[in-house]
Short mmCIF file of C-alpha atoms in Angstrom, two decimals:
data_model
loop_
_atom_site.label_atom_id
_atom_site.label_comp_id
_atom_site.label_asym_id
_atom_site.label_seq_id
_atom_site.Cartn_x
_atom_site.Cartn_y
_atom_site.Cartn_z
CA MET I 225 -31.48 -20.26 16.44
CA LEU I 226 -28.89 -20.08 18.94
CA ASN I 227 -30.14 -16.03 19.80
CA HIS I 228 -33.70 -17.90 20.42
CA PHE I 229 -31.61 -20.25 23.08
CA ILE I 230 -30.36 -17.26 24.71
CA ASP I 231 -33.56 -15.45 24.81
CA LEU I 232 -34.91 -18.54 26.93
CA LYS I 233 -32.37 -18.41 29.06
CA PHE I 234 -30.50 -21.45 27.56
CA PRO I 235 -27.47 -22.23 29.90
CA ARG I 236 -24.43 -20.18 28.58
CA ALA I 237 -21.72 -22.87 28.97
CA LEU I 238 -23.64 -25.04 26.51
CA PHE I 239 -24.09 -22.04 24.11
CA VAL I 240 -20.83 -21.57 24.03
CA ILE I 241 -20.01 -25.29 23.03
CA LEU I 242 -22.29 -25.18 20.47
CA VAL I 243 -21.12 -22.28 18.93
CA LEU I 244 -17.49 -23.99 19.15
CA VAL I 245 -18.79 -27.29 17.74
CA SER I 246 -20.64 -25.35 14.73
CA ASN I 247 -17.32 -23.12 14.04
CA ALA I 248 -15.75 -26.56 13.81
CA ALA I 249 -17.52 -28.14 11.68
CA ALA I 250 -18.04 -25.38 9.05
CA ALA I 251 -14.06 -25.84 8.00
CA ASP I 252 -11.96 -29.03 8.61
CA LYS I 253 -8.94 -28.40 10.64
CA GLY I 254 -6.22 -27.66 8.14
CA VAL I 255 -8.32 -27.29 4.99
CA PHE I 256 -7.91 -24.00 3.33
CA SER I 257 -11.50 -22.63 2.54
CA ALA I 258 -12.66 -19.58 0.81
CA GLY I 259 -16.07 -18.06 -0.07
CA ALA I 260 -17.04 -14.77 -1.69
CA ALA I 261 -20.53 -12.81 -2.25
CA LYS I 262 -21.61 -9.24 -3.41
CA VAL I 263 -24.87 -7.27 -2.60
CA ASP I 264 -26.23 -4.12 -4.02
CA ILE I 265 -26.00 -0.90 -1.69
CA THR I 266 -27.18 1.39 -4.71
CA PRO I 267 -28.46 4.55 -3.09
CA ALA I 268 -31.89 5.36 -3.72
CA LEU I 269 -32.78 8.92 -5.31
CA GLY I 270 -32.54 11.84 -3.34
CA VAL I 271 -29.47 10.47 -1.22
CA SER I 272 -26.94 13.03 -0.74
CA LEU I 273 -23.48 13.00 -2.81
CA ASP I 274 -22.81 16.13 -1.37
CA GLY I 275 -19.24 16.86 -0.42
CA PRO I 276 -18.34 20.72 0.84
CA ILE I 277 -15.68 20.89 -2.06
CA SER I 278 -17.25 18.20 -4.33
CA LYS I 279 -20.67 19.78 -4.15
CA ASN I 280 -22.33 17.09 -6.19
CA GLY I 281 -25.75 17.44 -4.89
CA VAL I 282 -28.00 14.56 -4.27
CA VAL I 283 -28.38 11.25 -6.51
CA SER I 284 -30.20 11.85 -9.56
CA GLY I 285 -29.67 8.77 -11.89
CA VAL I 286 -27.40 5.83 -11.75
CA ASN I 287 -24.80 5.06 -14.27
CA ASP I 288 -23.88 1.81 -12.92
CA PRO I 289 -24.70 -0.07 -9.60
CA LEU I 290 -22.95 -0.07 -6.50
CA HIS I 291 -22.01 -3.08 -4.30
CA ALA I 292 -20.41 -4.21 -1.64
CA ARG I 293 -18.56 -7.16 -2.35
CA ALA I 294 -16.79 -9.78 0.53
CA LEU I 295 -14.51 -12.40 0.66
CA VAL I 296 -14.30 -14.87 3.42
CA LEU I 297 -11.19 -16.83 4.32
CA ASP I 298 -10.71 -19.60 6.66
CA ASP I 299 -7.93 -22.18 7.60
CA GLY I 300 -9.64 -24.37 10.09
CA GLN I 301 -8.43 -22.38 13.06
CA ILE I 302 -9.10 -18.61 12.21
CA ARG I 303 -11.88 -17.63 9.84
CA LEU I 304 -11.72 -13.82 8.75
CA ALA I 305 -13.83 -11.28 6.23
CA ILE I 306 -12.38 -8.76 3.91
CA VAL I 307 -15.09 -6.54 2.24
CA VAL I 308 -14.61 -3.73 -0.13
CA CYS I 309 -17.49 -1.07 -0.84
CA ASP I 310 -18.38 0.87 -3.76
CA THR I 311 -18.57 4.23 -1.83
CA CYS I 312 -16.08 7.11 -1.47
CA MET I 313 -15.52 6.31 2.48
CA ILE I 314 -17.04 5.18 5.29
CA SER I 315 -17.38 6.34 8.93
CA ARG I 316 -16.32 4.17 11.99
CA ASP I 317 -19.99 4.34 13.33
CA VAL I 318 -21.42 2.77 9.97
CA VAL I 319 -18.64 0.25 9.86
CA ASP I 320 -18.99 -0.93 13.46
CA ALA I 321 -22.87 -1.25 12.97
CA ALA I 322 -22.03 -3.72 9.90
CA LYS I 323 -19.20 -5.71 12.27
CA ARG I 324 -22.15 -6.35 15.07
CA GLN I 325 -24.35 -7.49 12.85
CA ILE I 326 -21.76 -9.54 11.03
CA VAL I 327 -20.90 -11.13 14.52
CA ASP I 328 -24.47 -11.53 15.50
CA ASN I 329 -24.83 -13.70 12.37
CA SER I 330 -21.55 -15.69 11.54
CA ALA I 331 -18.60 -17.45 13.02
CA ILE I 332 -16.49 -14.51 12.57
CA ALA I 333 -14.92 -12.81 15.30
CA ILE I 334 -15.27 -8.57 14.97
CA GLU I 335 -11.67 -8.23 15.72
CA ARG I 336 -11.33 -10.39 12.17
CA ILE I 337 -12.91 -8.31 9.71
CA LEU I 338 -11.77 -5.55 7.42
CA ILE I 339 -14.66 -3.07 5.56
CA ALA I 340 -12.92 -0.59 3.14
CA GLY I 341 -14.10 1.60 0.86
CA THR I 342 -12.94 2.02 -3.37
CA HIS I 343 -13.13 6.29 -3.10
CA THR I 344 -14.69 6.54 -6.33
CA HIS I 345 -16.23 10.08 -6.12
CA ALA I 346 -19.68 9.29 -7.44
CA THR I 347 -21.06 8.03 -4.39
CA PRO I 348 -22.52 9.04 -1.26
CA ARG I 349 -19.75 9.98 1.36
CA LEU I 350 -20.79 7.59 4.25
CA THR I 351 -19.42 9.98 7.03
CA HIS I 352 -22.70 11.88 7.49
CA VAL I 353 -21.90 14.46 5.19
CA GLY I 354 -25.75 14.27 4.65
CA THR I 355 -27.95 14.39 7.46
CA THR I 356 -31.39 14.09 5.72
CA PRO I 357 -33.57 11.09 6.79
CA LEU I 358 -32.82 9.65 3.59
CA ASP I 359 -29.09 9.60 4.06
CA ASP I 360 -29.33 8.37 7.58
CA HIS I 361 -31.23 5.49 6.28
CA TYR I 362 -28.76 4.83 3.43
CA HIS I 363 -26.01 4.82 6.07
CA SER I 364 -28.27 1.98 8.26
CA LEU I 365 -28.72 0.14 4.82
CA VAL I 366 -25.04 -0.19 3.78
CA SER I 367 -24.34 -1.41 7.39
CA LYS I 368 -26.81 -4.36 6.94
CA ARG I 369 -25.88 -5.03 3.60
CA ILE I 370 -22.49 -5.46 4.30
CA ALA I 371 -23.59 -7.94 7.00
CA GLU I 372 -25.57 -9.92 4.20
CA ALA I 373 -22.37 -9.83 1.67
CA VAL I 374 -20.36 -11.69 4.36
CA GLU I 375 -23.15 -14.21 5.80
CA THR I 376 -23.50 -15.32 2.10
CA ALA I 377 -19.89 -15.39 1.52
CA GLU I 378 -19.63 -17.61 4.90
CA LYS I 379 -22.62 -19.80 3.54
CA ASN I 380 -20.24 -20.12 0.09
CA LEU I 381 -17.69 -21.39 1.96
CA ALA I 382 -15.66 -24.50 -0.10
CA PRO I 383 -12.15 -25.68 -0.06
CA ALA I 384 -9.73 -23.36 -2.01
CA SER I 385 -6.34 -22.66 -3.25
CA ILE I 386 -5.12 -18.78 -3.14
CA GLY I 387 -1.92 -17.31 -4.87
CA TYR I 388 -0.53 -14.09 -5.25
CA GLY I 389 0.67 -12.01 -8.34
CA SER I 390 1.13 -8.87 -9.80
CA PHE I 391 2.05 -5.88 -12.73
CA SER I 392 3.42 -2.55 -12.96
CA ARG I 393 1.56 -0.13 -14.86
CA PRO I 394 3.53 3.35 -14.32
CA ASP I 395 1.98 5.00 -17.27
CA LEU I 396 -1.63 4.98 -15.36
CA ILE I 397 -0.38 6.41 -12.56
CA ALA I 398 1.20 10.05 -11.70
CA CYS I 399 1.82 12.08 -8.18
CA ARG I 400 -0.99 15.15 -7.89
CA ARG I 401 1.53 17.23 -5.94
CA PHE I 402 4.22 19.31 -7.66
CA LEU I 403 7.05 21.02 -5.51
CA CYS I 404 7.41 24.33 -6.67
CA GLU I 405 9.85 27.59 -6.49
CA PRO I 406 9.51 29.50 -2.99
CA GLY I 407 7.68 32.29 -3.47
CA SER I 408 5.24 30.71 -6.77
CA VAL I 409 2.55 29.27 -4.65
CA GLU I 410 -0.64 31.27 -4.14
CA PRO I 411 -1.68 31.88 -0.41
CA ASN I 412 -4.05 28.79 0.71
CA PRO I 413 -7.62 29.18 2.05
CA PHE I 414 -6.56 30.77 5.34
CA GLY I 415 -4.55 33.29 3.72
CA GLU I 416 -1.04 32.31 4.43
CA THR I 417 1.81 32.15 2.17
CA GLY I 418 4.66 30.12 1.78
CA GLU I 419 3.90 26.83 0.65
CA ARG I 420 5.65 24.94 -1.79
CA ILE I 421 3.24 22.75 -3.19
CA LYS I 422 0.69 23.17 -6.29
CA SER I 423 -1.94 20.28 -6.02
CA VAL I 424 -5.61 20.42 -6.12
CA ALA I 425 -7.22 24.05 -5.93
CA GLY I 426 -3.41 25.28 -5.98
CA LYS I 427 -1.85 27.62 -8.05
CA SER I 428 1.79 28.32 -9.07
CA THR I 429 3.77 30.08 -11.60
CA ALA I 430 7.11 27.77 -11.34
CA VAL I 431 6.60 24.06 -10.93
CA ILE I 432 10.03 22.10 -10.53
CA GLU I 433 8.92 18.39 -9.81
CA PRO I 434 6.52 15.88 -8.34
CA ALA I 435 6.53 16.15 -5.10
CA GLY I 436 6.44 12.40 -3.99
CA PRO I 437 6.92 9.00 -5.55
CA VAL I 438 4.27 6.88 -6.78
CA ASP I 439 3.47 2.68 -6.29
CA PRO I 440 2.46 1.44 -10.24
CA GLN I 441 2.52 -1.97 -8.81
CA PHE I 442 -0.84 -3.69 -9.16
CA SER I 443 -1.26 -6.59 -6.75
CA ILE I 444 -3.45 -9.74 -7.42
CA LEU I 445 -4.72 -11.95 -4.61
CA SER I 446 -6.36 -14.74 -6.55
CA ILE I 447 -8.70 -17.44 -5.21
CA ARG I 448 -9.79 -20.58 -6.96
CA HIS I 449 -11.83 -24.27 -5.98
CA THR I 450 -9.83 -26.72 -5.80
CA ASP I 451 -10.93 -27.89 -9.20
CA GLY I 452 -9.30 -24.80 -10.61
CA HIS I 453 -12.59 -22.84 -11.33
CA PRO I 454 -11.84 -19.22 -10.39
CA LEU I 455 -13.29 -18.42 -6.93
CA ALA I 456 -12.39 -14.79 -6.51
CA ILE I 457 -10.06 -12.09 -7.18
CA LEU I 458 -8.98 -9.28 -4.85
CA GLY I 459 -7.15 -6.42 -6.66
CA ASN I 460 -5.30 -3.68 -5.28
CA PHE I 461 -3.90 -0.11 -7.16
CA SER I 462 -2.83 2.83 -5.67
CA VAL I 463 -4.88 5.41 -7.84
CA HIS I 464 -7.01 7.79 -6.46
CA TYR I 465 -10.00 7.16 -8.71
CA CYS I 466 -10.71 7.36 -12.63
CA GLY I 467 -13.58 10.08 -12.59
CA GLY I 468 -15.32 11.41 -15.96
CA TYR I 469 -18.78 11.48 -14.27
CA ARG I 470 -21.92 13.54 -14.64
CA ARG I 471 -23.25 15.35 -11.91
CA GLY I 472 -25.66 13.58 -9.69
CA ILE I 473 -25.22 10.30 -11.45
CA VAL I 474 -24.11 7.20 -9.47
CA SER I 475 -21.20 5.26 -10.44
CA ALA I 476 -18.63 2.56 -9.09
CA ASP I 477 -15.84 4.13 -11.02
CA TYR I 478 -13.36 1.80 -12.56
CA PHE I 479 -13.14 -0.01 -9.16
CA GLY I 480 -16.81 -1.57 -10.26
CA GLN I 481 -15.90 -1.86 -13.84
CA TYR I 482 -12.77 -4.21 -13.24
CA ALA I 483 -14.83 -6.57 -10.81
CA GLN I 484 -17.43 -6.63 -13.38
CA ALA I 485 -15.26 -7.45 -16.12
CA LEU I 486 -13.58 -10.15 -14.15
CA GLU I 487 -17.06 -11.39 -13.55
CA THR I 488 -18.00 -11.46 -17.11
CA GLU I 489 -14.99 -13.09 -18.33
CA LEU I 490 -14.40 -15.90 -15.56
CA ASP I 491 -17.86 -16.39 -14.09
CA LYS I 492 -18.67 -20.00 -16.20
CA GLU I 493 -21.30 -21.99 -15.82
CA THR I 494 -20.55 -24.32 -13.13
CA GLU I 495 -21.92 -26.11 -9.55
CA HIS I 496 -19.86 -23.47 -7.82
CA PRO I 497 -21.30 -20.18 -6.55
CA PRO I 498 -20.85 -17.08 -8.62
CA PHE I 499 -17.24 -15.89 -9.22
CA ILE I 500 -16.66 -12.15 -7.29
CA GLY I 501 -14.47 -9.71 -8.63
CA ILE I 502 -13.16 -7.25 -5.93
CA MET I 503 -10.74 -4.12 -6.34
CA SER I 504 -9.64 -2.49 -2.98
CA ASN I 505 -7.71 0.88 -2.96
CA GLY I 506 -4.18 0.97 -2.25
CA THR I 507 -1.83 3.95 -1.00
CA SER I 508 -3.44 6.77 -3.03
CA GLY I 509 -3.35 9.86 -0.99
CA ASN I 510 -1.00 11.82 -3.30
CA THR I 511 -1.97 10.29 -6.70
CA GLY I 512 -4.52 11.60 -9.53
CA ALA I 513 -6.72 10.01 -11.55
CA ILE I 514 -6.02 7.25 -13.89
CA ARG I 515 -4.19 8.84 -16.51
CA THR I 516 -5.52 8.92 -20.15
CA ASP I 517 -3.63 8.62 -23.61
CA GLY I 518 -4.25 12.18 -24.35
CA ARG I 519 -7.71 11.54 -25.86
CA LYS I 520 -11.11 13.02 -24.74
CA TYR I 521 -13.57 10.57 -23.47
CA LYS I 522 -17.19 10.76 -23.25
CA PRO I 523 -18.44 10.57 -19.36
CA TYR I 524 -18.07 6.96 -18.08
CA GLU I 525 -16.36 6.14 -21.10
CA TRP I 526 -12.35 6.05 -19.82
CA LEU I 527 -13.42 4.58 -16.38
CA THR I 528 -15.17 1.71 -18.39
CA LEU I 529 -11.96 1.21 -20.44
CA ALA I 530 -9.78 1.43 -17.90
CA GLY I 531 -11.47 -1.23 -15.45
CA ARG I 532 -11.88 -3.54 -18.32
CA MET I 533 -8.24 -3.29 -19.23
CA LEU I 534 -6.64 -3.84 -16.06
CA ALA I 535 -9.19 -6.82 -15.81
CA GLN I 536 -7.58 -8.21 -18.89
CA VAL I 537 -4.02 -7.62 -17.91
CA THR I 538 -5.02 -9.17 -14.49
CA ILE I 539 -6.50 -12.42 -16.21
CA SER I 540 -3.45 -12.64 -18.42
CA SER I 541 -1.21 -12.93 -15.21
CA LEU I 542 -3.34 -15.57 -13.59
CA LYS I 543 -1.26 -18.31 -15.15
CA LYS I 544 1.81 -17.00 -13.66
CA ILE I 545 0.33 -17.34 -10.10
CA ASP I 546 1.14 -20.35 -8.04
CA HIS I 547 -1.93 -21.38 -6.10
CA ARG I 548 -1.43 -23.33 -3.11
CA THR I 549 -3.97 -25.11 -0.62
CA ASP I 550 -1.32 -25.21 2.38
CA VAL I 551 -1.84 -21.85 3.61
CA ASP I 552 -2.60 -20.83 7.19
CA LEU I 553 -3.92 -17.10 8.43
CA GLU I 554 -3.27 -14.68 10.94
CA MET I 555 -5.38 -11.04 11.71
CA GLN I 556 -4.30 -8.64 14.38
CA GLN I 557 -5.55 -5.51 14.78
CA ARG I 558 -5.01 -2.27 17.38
CA ASP I 559 -6.71 1.01 17.81
CA LEU I 560 -4.19 3.84 17.78
CA SER I 561 -5.13 7.20 19.48
CA LEU I 562 -4.00 10.02 17.29
CA SER I 563 -4.26 13.88 18.12
CA VAL I 564 -6.61 16.08 16.28
CA ARG I 565 -5.45 19.54 14.79
CA ARG I 566 -8.41 21.59 15.89
CA PRO I 567 -8.07 25.20 15.39
CA ASP I 568 -6.94 27.50 17.88
CA GLN I 569 -9.01 30.73 18.62
CA ALA I 570 -7.46 32.70 16.24
CA ARG I 571 -8.30 30.49 13.36
CA ILE I 572 -11.86 30.09 14.76
CA ASP I 573 -12.42 33.58 14.94
CA TRP I 574 -11.28 34.17 11.33
CA ALA I 575 -13.73 31.65 10.49
CA LYS I 576 -16.57 33.39 12.01
CA ASP I 577 -15.33 36.81 10.46
CA LEU I 578 -15.17 35.67 7.08
CA LEU I 579 -18.64 33.54 7.23
CA ASN I 580 -20.26 36.72 8.55
CA ASN I 581 -18.95 39.01 5.77
CA LEU I 582 -18.85 36.92 2.54
CA ASP I 583 -19.16 39.81 0.61
CA GLN I 584 -15.54 40.79 1.04
CA PRO I 585 -12.53 39.61 -0.84
CA GLN I 586 -11.28 36.20 0.31
CA PRO I 587 -7.87 35.13 -0.10
CA HIS I 588 -8.98 31.70 -2.12
CA ARG I 589 -11.54 30.75 -3.80
CA TRP I 590 -12.14 28.15 -1.04
CA SER I 591 -11.68 29.90 1.87
CA LYS I 592 -15.66 29.86 2.65
CA VAL I 593 -15.46 26.10 2.73
CA TYR I 594 -12.33 26.19 4.82
CA ALA I 595 -13.77 28.74 7.08
CA GLN I 596 -16.52 26.12 7.65
CA GLU I 597 -14.46 23.23 8.05
CA ALA I 598 -12.64 25.08 10.78
CA ILE I 599 -16.16 25.50 12.62
CA HIS I 600 -16.65 21.84 12.09
CA LEU I 601 -13.42 20.90 13.43
CA SER I 602 -13.64 22.96 16.30
CA GLN I 603 -16.16 20.30 17.60
CA TYR I 604 -14.11 17.05 17.22
CA PRO I 605 -12.73 15.73 20.28
CA PRO I 606 -8.90 16.36 21.08
CA THR I 607 -7.77 12.82 20.07
CA MET I 608 -9.91 10.09 18.21
CA PRO I 609 -8.93 6.11 17.67
CA MET I 610 -7.52 5.27 14.36
CA MET I 611 -8.29 1.32 13.72
CA LEU I 612 -5.27 -0.32 12.31
CA GLN I 613 -5.23 -4.15 10.96
CA ALA I 614 -2.61 -6.59 9.24
CA ILE I 615 -3.77 -9.74 7.74
CA ARG I 616 -1.03 -12.92 6.83
CA ILE I 617 -2.58 -15.28 4.06
CA GLY I 618 0.30 -17.71 4.07
CA ASP I 619 3.13 -15.53 3.05
CA ILE I 620 1.31 -12.66 1.72
CA GLY I 621 0.46 -9.43 4.21
CA ILE I 622 -2.21 -7.24 4.09
CA ALA I 623 -2.30 -3.83 5.64
CA ALA I 624 -4.98 -1.94 6.44
CA ALA I 625 -5.59 1.90 7.41
CA PRO I 626 -8.65 4.18 7.79
CA CYS I 627 -6.54 6.93 5.85
CA GLU I 628 -6.05 8.59 2.33
CA VAL I 629 -2.27 7.20 2.51
CA PHE I 630 0.26 8.22 0.56
CA ALA I 631 2.52 6.32 -1.81
CA GLU I 632 5.67 6.73 -0.21
CA SER I 633 4.23 5.36 3.20
CA GLY I 634 2.98 2.40 0.99
CA LEU I 635 5.90 1.66 -0.43
CA LYS I 636 8.02 1.83 3.13
CA ILE I 637 5.53 -0.65 4.47
CA LYS I 638 6.20 -2.87 1.45
CA GLU I 639 10.09 -2.44 1.68
CA GLN I 640 9.86 -3.14 5.52
CA SER I 641 7.26 -5.53 5.82
CA PRO I 642 8.47 -9.20 7.03
CA LEU I 643 6.40 -10.86 4.74
CA LYS I 644 7.34 -11.75 0.91
CA GLN I 645 4.63 -9.73 -0.41
CA THR I 646 2.36 -6.95 1.09
CA PHE I 647 -0.19 -4.17 -0.16
CA THR I 648 -2.10 -1.80 1.74
CA ILE I 649 -6.12 -1.25 1.83
CA GLU I 650 -6.44 2.19 3.03
CA LEU I 651 -9.78 3.49 3.80
CA ALA I 652 -10.79 0.77 5.80
CA ASN I 653 -12.47 0.42 9.19
CA GLY I 654 -13.53 4.32 9.38
CA TYR I 655 -12.21 7.34 7.92
CA GLY I 656 -9.31 9.55 8.96
CA GLY I 657 -8.46 11.65 6.21
CA TYR I 658 -5.39 12.57 4.55
CA LEU I 659 -1.97 11.03 5.59
CA PRO I 660 0.99 13.16 4.79
CA PRO I 661 4.06 12.36 5.94
CA ALA I 662 5.70 15.22 8.29
CA GLU I 663 7.91 16.48 5.19
CA GLN I 664 4.86 16.88 3.19
CA HIS I 665 2.97 19.00 5.86
CA ALA I 666 6.10 21.33 5.98
CA LEU I 667 5.32 21.44 2.25
CA GLY I 668 1.83 22.44 2.66
CA GLY I 669 -0.98 21.74 -0.21
CA TYR I 670 -4.71 20.59 -0.14
CA GLU I 671 -3.92 17.42 1.33
CA THR I 672 -2.71 19.00 4.42
CA TRP I 673 -4.89 21.94 4.81
CA PRO I 674 -7.23 21.29 8.20
CA ALA I 675 -10.33 20.18 7.47
CA ARG I 676 -12.68 17.21 8.01
CA SER I 677 -10.92 15.49 4.91
CA SER I 678 -7.17 16.44 7.18
CA PHE I 679 -7.61 16.53 10.76
CA LEU I 680 -4.94 14.62 12.23
CA GLU I 681 -1.61 15.15 14.11
CA VAL I 682 1.36 15.87 11.83
CA GLU I 683 2.85 12.91 13.20
CA ALA I 684 0.33 10.66 12.45
CA GLU I 685 1.96 8.91 9.28
CA ALA I 686 4.74 7.91 11.28
CA LYS I 687 2.67 6.33 14.15
CA ILE I 688 0.38 5.11 11.85
CA ARG I 689 3.13 3.24 9.24
CA GLN I 690 4.77 2.04 12.63
CA GLY I 691 1.97 0.23 14.03
CA LEU I 692 0.93 -1.27 10.84
CA LEU I 693 4.76 -2.43 10.56
CA GLU I 694 4.42 -3.88 14.30
CA LEU I 695 1.01 -5.44 13.14
CA LEU I 696 2.80 -7.20 10.34
CA THR I 697 5.65 -8.26 12.22
CA HIS I 698 3.27 -10.07 14.94
CA VAL I 699 1.04 -11.71 12.43
CA ALA I 700 4.31 -12.96 10.19
CA GLN I 701 5.49 -14.98 13.86
CA ASP I 702 3.39 -17.98 13.38
CA ALA I 703 4.15 -18.03 9.29
CA LYS I 704 4.87 -21.49 8.27
CA PRO I 705 7.95 -22.03 6.07
#
């Protein structure tokens, strides 16, 4: 209706007044409110699941549906939205299109929206890897559905309480990068020797130890209606994914199973809107899949069991969480310009020569893939903006970065954050590839090999980590005691 007024040359000043009055009426000053919702984003058959490494083909079936799950929070002064999507990753243009639609149809400012992917590997990669009309349509559809989820969550706003809890599951998580003896690691896809890391597609004859730490903490953000009925839960865990799929079959992985298990258990018959479970990915760039107990499982069996198990531990933890209504909000963001590791002319010549002579011996089974990636990277701009965000909910901090962040970075952010409790949501507001610290770049390994999956400058991790800590400091300045 308000857009209709603008089209009719409705006075701009009066329009602004109407918006301000509408926003003030939506949430009483000083009353913490929350709303949540989910919408289906399951792709149609034929949409590309393809990645140059995964080679998953196109969607041929669905094991379990995909969703965009939205949480809207309001303290009477600030309104913000957090959306987590069951997808491998989301490009900046898809995120920005969703944010524009949210702003057009809500009282939420564009700088107060966080949109992230979970990193399930059984979904389309919303980074234009697939370029068919079906793929383009799916990109647009997801943007539209994200906006719909936020709009519904905003309509569901109601007085609420919120609290933080956590538990530790070191048995489920392990670093997937291993430090090896000098000279024991095979050449990388570019034919270079001297690397010290055995990781994805890497081989070594002498492993020493894991090359980095892991973060076993499972964070819980619990939101309740004022009558105590559960409204939403946002879980956060630093595990890459679970896996155990069939080729071409869509799945939300353990992220979706966790959310569904919470909803099954906590969504009781009341006058409230449906309870919404949400799972976000923490700092898992150097971790492997959720570890099993050594048993062999059928496809989708372990991811289902793992999601349900973590949901049960979450539910058991709720009674220990102190929920508060006297919380205020703050959110800030900034774009950080970072250099891109574009290939030099020698690398481009190597790539073209290899691709023109595929019948010749290659240094690595993925050399062809990385030759193609070198050509792609040569077309990237010299620098790219990376969106960083920090949210404060009372004394709880959330950092958000667009990359696959290593556990050591997440642990440093937790340790140095000025807020009582802090966790990081990765793969947020775009895709910046792997984010190895500089010392990990020096060791090599899959996560450092230049490609569309790892393209930022070597010093990017330090700059992003410092940027996030600065934002956390800013949002913490006006926190209530």
